[in-house]
PDB file of C-alpha atoms in Angstrom:
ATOM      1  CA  UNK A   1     -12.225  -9.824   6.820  1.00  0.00           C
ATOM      2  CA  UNK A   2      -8.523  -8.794   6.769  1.00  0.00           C
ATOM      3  CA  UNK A   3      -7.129  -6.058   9.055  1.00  0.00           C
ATOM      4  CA  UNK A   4      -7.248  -2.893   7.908  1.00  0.00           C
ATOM      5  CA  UNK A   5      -5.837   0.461   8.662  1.00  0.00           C
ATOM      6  CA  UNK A   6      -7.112   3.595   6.946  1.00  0.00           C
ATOM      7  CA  UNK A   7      -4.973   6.918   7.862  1.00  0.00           C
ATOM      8  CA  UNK A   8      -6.012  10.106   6.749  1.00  0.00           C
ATOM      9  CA  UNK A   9      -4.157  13.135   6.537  1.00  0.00           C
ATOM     10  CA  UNK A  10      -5.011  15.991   5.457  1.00  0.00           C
ATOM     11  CA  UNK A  11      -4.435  20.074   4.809  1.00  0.00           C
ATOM     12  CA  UNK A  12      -7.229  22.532   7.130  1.00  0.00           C
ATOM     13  CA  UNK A  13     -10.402  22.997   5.655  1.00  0.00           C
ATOM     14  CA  UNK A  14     -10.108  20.294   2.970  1.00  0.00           C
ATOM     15  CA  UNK A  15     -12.360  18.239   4.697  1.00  0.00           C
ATOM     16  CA  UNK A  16     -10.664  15.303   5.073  1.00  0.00           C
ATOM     17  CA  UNK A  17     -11.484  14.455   8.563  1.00  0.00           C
ATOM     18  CA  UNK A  18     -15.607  14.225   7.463  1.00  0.00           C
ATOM     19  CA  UNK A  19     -14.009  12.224   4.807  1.00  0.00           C
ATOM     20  CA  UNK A  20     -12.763   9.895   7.637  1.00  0.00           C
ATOM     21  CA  UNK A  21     -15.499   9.560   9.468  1.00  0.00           C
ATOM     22  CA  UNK A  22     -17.710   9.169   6.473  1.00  0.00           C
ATOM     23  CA  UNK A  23     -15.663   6.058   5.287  1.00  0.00           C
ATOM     24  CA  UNK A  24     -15.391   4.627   9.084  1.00  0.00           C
ATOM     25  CA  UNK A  25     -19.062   4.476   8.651  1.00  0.00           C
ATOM     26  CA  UNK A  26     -19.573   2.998   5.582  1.00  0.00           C
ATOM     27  CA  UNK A  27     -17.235   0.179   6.603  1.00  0.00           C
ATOM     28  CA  UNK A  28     -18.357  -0.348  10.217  1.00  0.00           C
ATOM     29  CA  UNK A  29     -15.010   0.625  11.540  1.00  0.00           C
ATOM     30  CA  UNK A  30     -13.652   1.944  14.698  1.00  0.00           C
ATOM     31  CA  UNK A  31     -12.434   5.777  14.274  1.00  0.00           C
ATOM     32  CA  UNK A  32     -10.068   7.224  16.095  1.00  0.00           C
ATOM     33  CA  UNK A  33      -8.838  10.637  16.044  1.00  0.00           C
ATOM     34  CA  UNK A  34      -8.101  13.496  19.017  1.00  0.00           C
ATOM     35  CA  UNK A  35     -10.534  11.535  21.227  1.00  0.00           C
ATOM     36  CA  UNK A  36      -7.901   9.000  21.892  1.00  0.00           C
ATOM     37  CA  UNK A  37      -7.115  11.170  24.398  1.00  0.00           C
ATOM     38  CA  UNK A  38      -9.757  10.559  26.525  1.00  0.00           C
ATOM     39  CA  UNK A  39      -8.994   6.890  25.945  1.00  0.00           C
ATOM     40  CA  UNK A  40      -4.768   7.992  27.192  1.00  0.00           C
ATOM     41  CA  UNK A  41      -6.178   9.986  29.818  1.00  0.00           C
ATOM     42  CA  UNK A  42      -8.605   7.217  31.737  1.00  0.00           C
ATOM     43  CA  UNK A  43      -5.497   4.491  31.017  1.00  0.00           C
ATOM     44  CA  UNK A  44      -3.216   6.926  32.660  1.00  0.00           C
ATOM     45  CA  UNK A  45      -5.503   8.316  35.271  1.00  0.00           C
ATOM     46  CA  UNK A  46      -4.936  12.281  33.919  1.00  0.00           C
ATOM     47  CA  UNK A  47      -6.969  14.953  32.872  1.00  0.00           C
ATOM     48  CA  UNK A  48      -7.778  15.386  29.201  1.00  0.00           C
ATOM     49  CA  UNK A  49      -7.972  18.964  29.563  1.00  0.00           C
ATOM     50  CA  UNK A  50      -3.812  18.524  30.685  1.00  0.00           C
ATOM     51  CA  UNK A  51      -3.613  16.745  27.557  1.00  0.00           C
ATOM     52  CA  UNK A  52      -5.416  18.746  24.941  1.00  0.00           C
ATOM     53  CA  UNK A  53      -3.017  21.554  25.478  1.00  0.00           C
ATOM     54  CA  UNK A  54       0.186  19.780  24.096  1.00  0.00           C
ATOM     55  CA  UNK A  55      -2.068  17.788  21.564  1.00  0.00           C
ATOM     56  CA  UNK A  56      -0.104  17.878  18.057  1.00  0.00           C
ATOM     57  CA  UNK A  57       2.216  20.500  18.846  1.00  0.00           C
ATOM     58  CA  UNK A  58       5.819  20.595  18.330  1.00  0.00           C
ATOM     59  CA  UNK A  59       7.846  20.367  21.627  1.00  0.00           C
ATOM     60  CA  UNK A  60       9.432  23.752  23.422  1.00  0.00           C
ATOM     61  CA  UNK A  61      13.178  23.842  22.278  1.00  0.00           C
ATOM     62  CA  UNK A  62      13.457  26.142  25.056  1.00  0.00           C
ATOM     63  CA  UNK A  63      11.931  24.252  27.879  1.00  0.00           C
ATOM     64  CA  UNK A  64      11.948  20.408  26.765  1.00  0.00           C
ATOM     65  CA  UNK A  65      15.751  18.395  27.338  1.00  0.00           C
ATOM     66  CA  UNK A  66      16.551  15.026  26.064  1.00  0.00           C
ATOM     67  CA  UNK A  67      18.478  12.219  27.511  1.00  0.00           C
ATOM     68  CA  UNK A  68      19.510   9.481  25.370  1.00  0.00           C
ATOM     69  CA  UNK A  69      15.543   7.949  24.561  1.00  0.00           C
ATOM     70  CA  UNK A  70      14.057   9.998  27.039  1.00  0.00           C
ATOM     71  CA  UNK A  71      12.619  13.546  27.127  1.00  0.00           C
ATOM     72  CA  UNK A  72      11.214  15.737  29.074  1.00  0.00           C
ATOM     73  CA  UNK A  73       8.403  17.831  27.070  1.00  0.00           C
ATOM     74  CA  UNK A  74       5.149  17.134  27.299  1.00  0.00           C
ATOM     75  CA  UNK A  75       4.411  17.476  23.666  1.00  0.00           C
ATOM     76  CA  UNK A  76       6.959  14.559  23.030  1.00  0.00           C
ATOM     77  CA  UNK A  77       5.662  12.902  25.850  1.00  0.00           C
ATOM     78  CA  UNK A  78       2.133  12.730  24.603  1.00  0.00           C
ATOM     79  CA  UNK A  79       3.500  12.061  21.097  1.00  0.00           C
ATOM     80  CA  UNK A  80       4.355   8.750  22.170  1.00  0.00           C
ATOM     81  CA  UNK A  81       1.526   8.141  24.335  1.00  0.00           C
ATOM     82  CA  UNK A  82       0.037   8.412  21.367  1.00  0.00           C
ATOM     83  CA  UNK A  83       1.900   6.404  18.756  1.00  0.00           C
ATOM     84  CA  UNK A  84       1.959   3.305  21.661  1.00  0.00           C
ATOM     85  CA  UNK A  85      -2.007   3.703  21.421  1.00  0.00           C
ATOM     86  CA  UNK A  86      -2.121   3.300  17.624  1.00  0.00           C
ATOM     87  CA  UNK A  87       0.402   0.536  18.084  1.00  0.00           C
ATOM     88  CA  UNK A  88      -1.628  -1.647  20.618  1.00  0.00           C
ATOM     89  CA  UNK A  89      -4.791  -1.543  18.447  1.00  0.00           C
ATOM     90  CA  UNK A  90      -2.743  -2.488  15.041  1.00  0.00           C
ATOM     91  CA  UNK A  91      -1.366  -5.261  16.976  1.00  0.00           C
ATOM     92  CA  UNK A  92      -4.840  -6.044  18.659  1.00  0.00           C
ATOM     93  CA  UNK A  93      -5.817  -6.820  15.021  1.00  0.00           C
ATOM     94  CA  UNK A  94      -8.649  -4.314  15.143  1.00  0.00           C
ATOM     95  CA  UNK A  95      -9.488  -2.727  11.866  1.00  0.00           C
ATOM     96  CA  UNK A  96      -9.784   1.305  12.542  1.00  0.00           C
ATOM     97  CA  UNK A  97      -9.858   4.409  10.266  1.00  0.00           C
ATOM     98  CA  UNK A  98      -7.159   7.113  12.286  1.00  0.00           C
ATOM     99  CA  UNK A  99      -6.950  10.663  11.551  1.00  0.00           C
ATOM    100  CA  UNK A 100      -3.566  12.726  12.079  1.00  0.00           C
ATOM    101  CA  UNK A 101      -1.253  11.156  14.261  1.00  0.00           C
ATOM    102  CA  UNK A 102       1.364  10.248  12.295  1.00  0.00           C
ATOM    103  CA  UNK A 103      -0.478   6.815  11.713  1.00  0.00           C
ATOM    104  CA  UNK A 104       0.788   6.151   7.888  1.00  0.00           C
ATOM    105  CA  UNK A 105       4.671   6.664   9.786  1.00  0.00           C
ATOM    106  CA  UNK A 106       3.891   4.524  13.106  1.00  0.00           C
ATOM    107  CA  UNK A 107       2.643   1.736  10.901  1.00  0.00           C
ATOM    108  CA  UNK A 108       4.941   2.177   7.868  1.00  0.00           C
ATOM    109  CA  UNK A 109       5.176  -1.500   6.451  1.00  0.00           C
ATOM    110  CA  UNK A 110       1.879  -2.863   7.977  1.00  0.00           C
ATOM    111  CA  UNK A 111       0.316  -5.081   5.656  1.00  0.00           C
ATOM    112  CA  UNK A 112      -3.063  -3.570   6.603  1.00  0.00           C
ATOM    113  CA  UNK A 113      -2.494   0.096   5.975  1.00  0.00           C
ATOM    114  CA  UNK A 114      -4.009   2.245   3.372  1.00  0.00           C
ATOM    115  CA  UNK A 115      -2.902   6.334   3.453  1.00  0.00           C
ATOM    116  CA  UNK A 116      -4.280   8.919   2.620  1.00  0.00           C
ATOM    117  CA  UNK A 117      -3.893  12.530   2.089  1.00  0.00           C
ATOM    118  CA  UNK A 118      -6.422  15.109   1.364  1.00  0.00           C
ATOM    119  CA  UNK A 119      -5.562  18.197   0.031  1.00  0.00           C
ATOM    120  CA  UNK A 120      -7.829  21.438  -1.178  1.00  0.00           C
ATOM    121  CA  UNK A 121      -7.628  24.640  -3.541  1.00  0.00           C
ATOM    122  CA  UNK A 122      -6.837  27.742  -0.908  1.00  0.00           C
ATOM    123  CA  UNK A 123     -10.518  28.942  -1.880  1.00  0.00           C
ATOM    124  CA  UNK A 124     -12.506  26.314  -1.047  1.00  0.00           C
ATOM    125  CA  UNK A 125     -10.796  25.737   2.201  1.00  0.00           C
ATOM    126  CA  UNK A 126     -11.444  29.641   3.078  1.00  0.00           C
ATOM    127  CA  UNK A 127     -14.969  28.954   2.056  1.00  0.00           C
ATOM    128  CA  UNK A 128     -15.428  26.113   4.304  1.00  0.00           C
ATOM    129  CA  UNK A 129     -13.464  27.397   6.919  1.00  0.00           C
ATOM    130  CA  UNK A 130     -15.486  30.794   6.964  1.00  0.00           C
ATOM    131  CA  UNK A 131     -18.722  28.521   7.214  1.00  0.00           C
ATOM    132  CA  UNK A 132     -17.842  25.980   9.514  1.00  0.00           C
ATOM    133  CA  UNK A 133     -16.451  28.804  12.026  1.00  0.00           C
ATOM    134  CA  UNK A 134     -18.057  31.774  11.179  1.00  0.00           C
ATOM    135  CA  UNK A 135     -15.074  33.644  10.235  1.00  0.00           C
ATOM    136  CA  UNK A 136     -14.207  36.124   8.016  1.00  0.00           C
ATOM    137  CA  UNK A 137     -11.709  36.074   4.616  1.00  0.00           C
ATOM    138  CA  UNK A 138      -8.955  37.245   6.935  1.00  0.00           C
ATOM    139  CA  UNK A 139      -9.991  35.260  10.228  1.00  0.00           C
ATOM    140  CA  UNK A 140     -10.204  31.901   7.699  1.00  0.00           C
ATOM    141  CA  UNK A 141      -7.099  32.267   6.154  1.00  0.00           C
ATOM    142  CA  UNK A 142      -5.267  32.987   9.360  1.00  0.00           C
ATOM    143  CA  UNK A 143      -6.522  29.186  11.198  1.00  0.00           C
ATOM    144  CA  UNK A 144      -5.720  27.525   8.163  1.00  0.00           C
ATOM    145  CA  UNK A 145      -1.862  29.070   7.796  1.00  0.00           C
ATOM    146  CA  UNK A 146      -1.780  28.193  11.608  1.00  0.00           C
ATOM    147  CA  UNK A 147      -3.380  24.665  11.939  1.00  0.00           C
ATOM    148  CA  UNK A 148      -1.385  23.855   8.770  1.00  0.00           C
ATOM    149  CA  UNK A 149       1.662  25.218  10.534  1.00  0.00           C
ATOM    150  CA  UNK A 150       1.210  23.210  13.224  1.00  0.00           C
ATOM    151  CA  UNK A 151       0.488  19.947  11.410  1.00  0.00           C
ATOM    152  CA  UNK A 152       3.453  20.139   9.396  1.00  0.00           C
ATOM    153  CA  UNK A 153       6.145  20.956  12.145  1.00  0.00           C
ATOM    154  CA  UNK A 154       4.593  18.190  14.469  1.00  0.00           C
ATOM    155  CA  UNK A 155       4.532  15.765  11.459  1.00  0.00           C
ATOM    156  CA  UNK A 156       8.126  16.110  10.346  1.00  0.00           C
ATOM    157  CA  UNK A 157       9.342  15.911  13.904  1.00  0.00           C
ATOM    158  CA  UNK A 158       7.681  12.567  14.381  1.00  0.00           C
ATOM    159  CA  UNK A 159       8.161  10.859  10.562  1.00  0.00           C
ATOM    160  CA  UNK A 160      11.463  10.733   8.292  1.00  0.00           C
ATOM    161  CA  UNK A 161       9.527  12.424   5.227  1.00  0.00           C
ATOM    162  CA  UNK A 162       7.809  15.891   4.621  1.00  0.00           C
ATOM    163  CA  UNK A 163       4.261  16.300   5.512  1.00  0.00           C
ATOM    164  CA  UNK A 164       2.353  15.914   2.257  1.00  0.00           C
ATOM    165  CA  UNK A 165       4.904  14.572   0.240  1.00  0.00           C
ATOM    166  CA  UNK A 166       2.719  12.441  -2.198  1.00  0.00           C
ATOM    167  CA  UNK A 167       5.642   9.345  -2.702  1.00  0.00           C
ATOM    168  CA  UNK A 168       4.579   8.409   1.015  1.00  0.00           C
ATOM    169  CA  UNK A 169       1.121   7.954   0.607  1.00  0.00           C
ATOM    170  CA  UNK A 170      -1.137   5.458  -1.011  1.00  0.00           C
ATOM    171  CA  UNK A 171      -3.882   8.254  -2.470  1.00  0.00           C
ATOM    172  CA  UNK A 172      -3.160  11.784  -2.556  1.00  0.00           C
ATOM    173  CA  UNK A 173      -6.535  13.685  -3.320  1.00  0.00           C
ATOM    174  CA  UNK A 174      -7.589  17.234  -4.113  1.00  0.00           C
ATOM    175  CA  UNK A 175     -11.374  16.938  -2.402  1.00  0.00           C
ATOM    176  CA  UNK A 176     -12.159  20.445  -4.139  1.00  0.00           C
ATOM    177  CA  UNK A 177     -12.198  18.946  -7.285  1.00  0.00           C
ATOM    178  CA  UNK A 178     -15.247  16.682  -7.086  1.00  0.00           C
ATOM    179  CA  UNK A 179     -16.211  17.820  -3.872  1.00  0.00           C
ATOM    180  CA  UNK A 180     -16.751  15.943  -0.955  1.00  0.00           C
ATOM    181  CA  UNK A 181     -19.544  13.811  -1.219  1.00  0.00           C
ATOM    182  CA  UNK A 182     -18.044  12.341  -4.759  1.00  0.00           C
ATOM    183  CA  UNK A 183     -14.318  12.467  -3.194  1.00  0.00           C
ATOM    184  CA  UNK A 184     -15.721  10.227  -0.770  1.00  0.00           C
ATOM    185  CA  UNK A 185     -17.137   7.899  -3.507  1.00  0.00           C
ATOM    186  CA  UNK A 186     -13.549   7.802  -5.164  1.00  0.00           C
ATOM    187  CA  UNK A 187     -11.916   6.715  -2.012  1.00  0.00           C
ATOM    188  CA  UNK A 188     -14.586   4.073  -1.061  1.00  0.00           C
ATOM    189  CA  UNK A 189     -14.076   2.722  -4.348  1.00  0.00           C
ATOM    190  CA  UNK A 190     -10.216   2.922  -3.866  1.00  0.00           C
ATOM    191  CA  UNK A 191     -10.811   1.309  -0.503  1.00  0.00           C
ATOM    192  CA  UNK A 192     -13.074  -1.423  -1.042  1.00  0.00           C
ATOM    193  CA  UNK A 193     -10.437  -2.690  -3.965  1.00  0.00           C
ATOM    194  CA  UNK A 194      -7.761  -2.678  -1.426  1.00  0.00           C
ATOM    195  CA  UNK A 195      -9.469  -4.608   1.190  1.00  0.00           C
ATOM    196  CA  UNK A 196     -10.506  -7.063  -1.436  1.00  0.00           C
ATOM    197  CA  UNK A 197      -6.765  -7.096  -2.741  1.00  0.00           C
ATOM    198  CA  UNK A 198      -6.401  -7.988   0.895  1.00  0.00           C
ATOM    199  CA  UNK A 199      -8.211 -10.918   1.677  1.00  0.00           C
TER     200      UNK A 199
END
């Protein structure tokens, strides 16, 4: 079988990240997403509890200084810890499915890749939010507005286009429509005539 890559992005609450795994399973592939960092953390001889704090966060303007290629934030720091990691399995040849990370922009022109975004109408993400968590409307609506925040400031800081924007990736899906079980089906379908396409 060929390499292959499969990011997935994706908005709070749309449910792209069971999406991921689900499709990880169904094609017996390695999946990766903030667990690397245990992975960073034994190669580096750190604590992942150090590293879970600057996780997909934009740096401090106020505390972080740059020198020519080299900075002095954690959150950058890690960033690249990071993007290295995805880098060593893409070149290992290891077919993966990565969530977040900036994966479709750290491997932008590998033959391999396939990227995805998942998207979701603001209901349905409050819904699942509420559910998952055990929120309320008001609780809900304030993680997604702040996970999304997040997502979108560390994204652009890492990758030369917008977080989201549709030209960049290769499927752009609204999981709210069909729902998530039949999303899934669309992308495995989308998937599996890739890989073929591939071989």
């Amino acid at each position: 079988m060929a390499q292959t890559i499969i990011s997935v992005s994706r908005e709070f609450g749309s449910g792209g990240h069971v999406l991921a795994e689900k499709i990880a399973k169904d094609h017996n592939l390695k999946f990766y997403d903030r667990h690397i960092l245990d992975e960073i953390a034994t190669e580096n001889n750190m604590k992942v509890e150090v590293l879970e704090k600057y996780d997909e966060k934009p740096r401090n303007a106020f505390l972080s200084r740059r020198v020519g290629a080299f900075s002095n934030s954690m959150e950058e720091i890690l960033a690249e810890m990071q993007f290295d990691f995805i880098r060593k399995k893409a070149e290992s040849g290891e077919s993966f499915v990565i969530v977040g990370r900036c994966a479709e922009t750290v491997l932008s022109g590998h033959k391999g890749l396939i990227s995805i975004f998942v998207v979701g109408d603001e209901q349905t993400k409050i819904s699942r939010i509420k559910d998952v968590y055990h929120l309320g409307e008001s609780e809900a609506i304030a993680k997604i507005r702040r996970h999304d925040k997040k997502r979108k400031q560390y994204h652009n800081r890492h990758s030369s286009f917008r977080w989201g924007d549709s030209r960049y990736y290769d499927v752009c899906i609204n999981s709210s429509k069909l729902g998530l079980e039949r999303t899934g089906a669309a992308l495995e379908n989308y998937i599996t005539e890739r890989m073929n396409q591939m071989q």
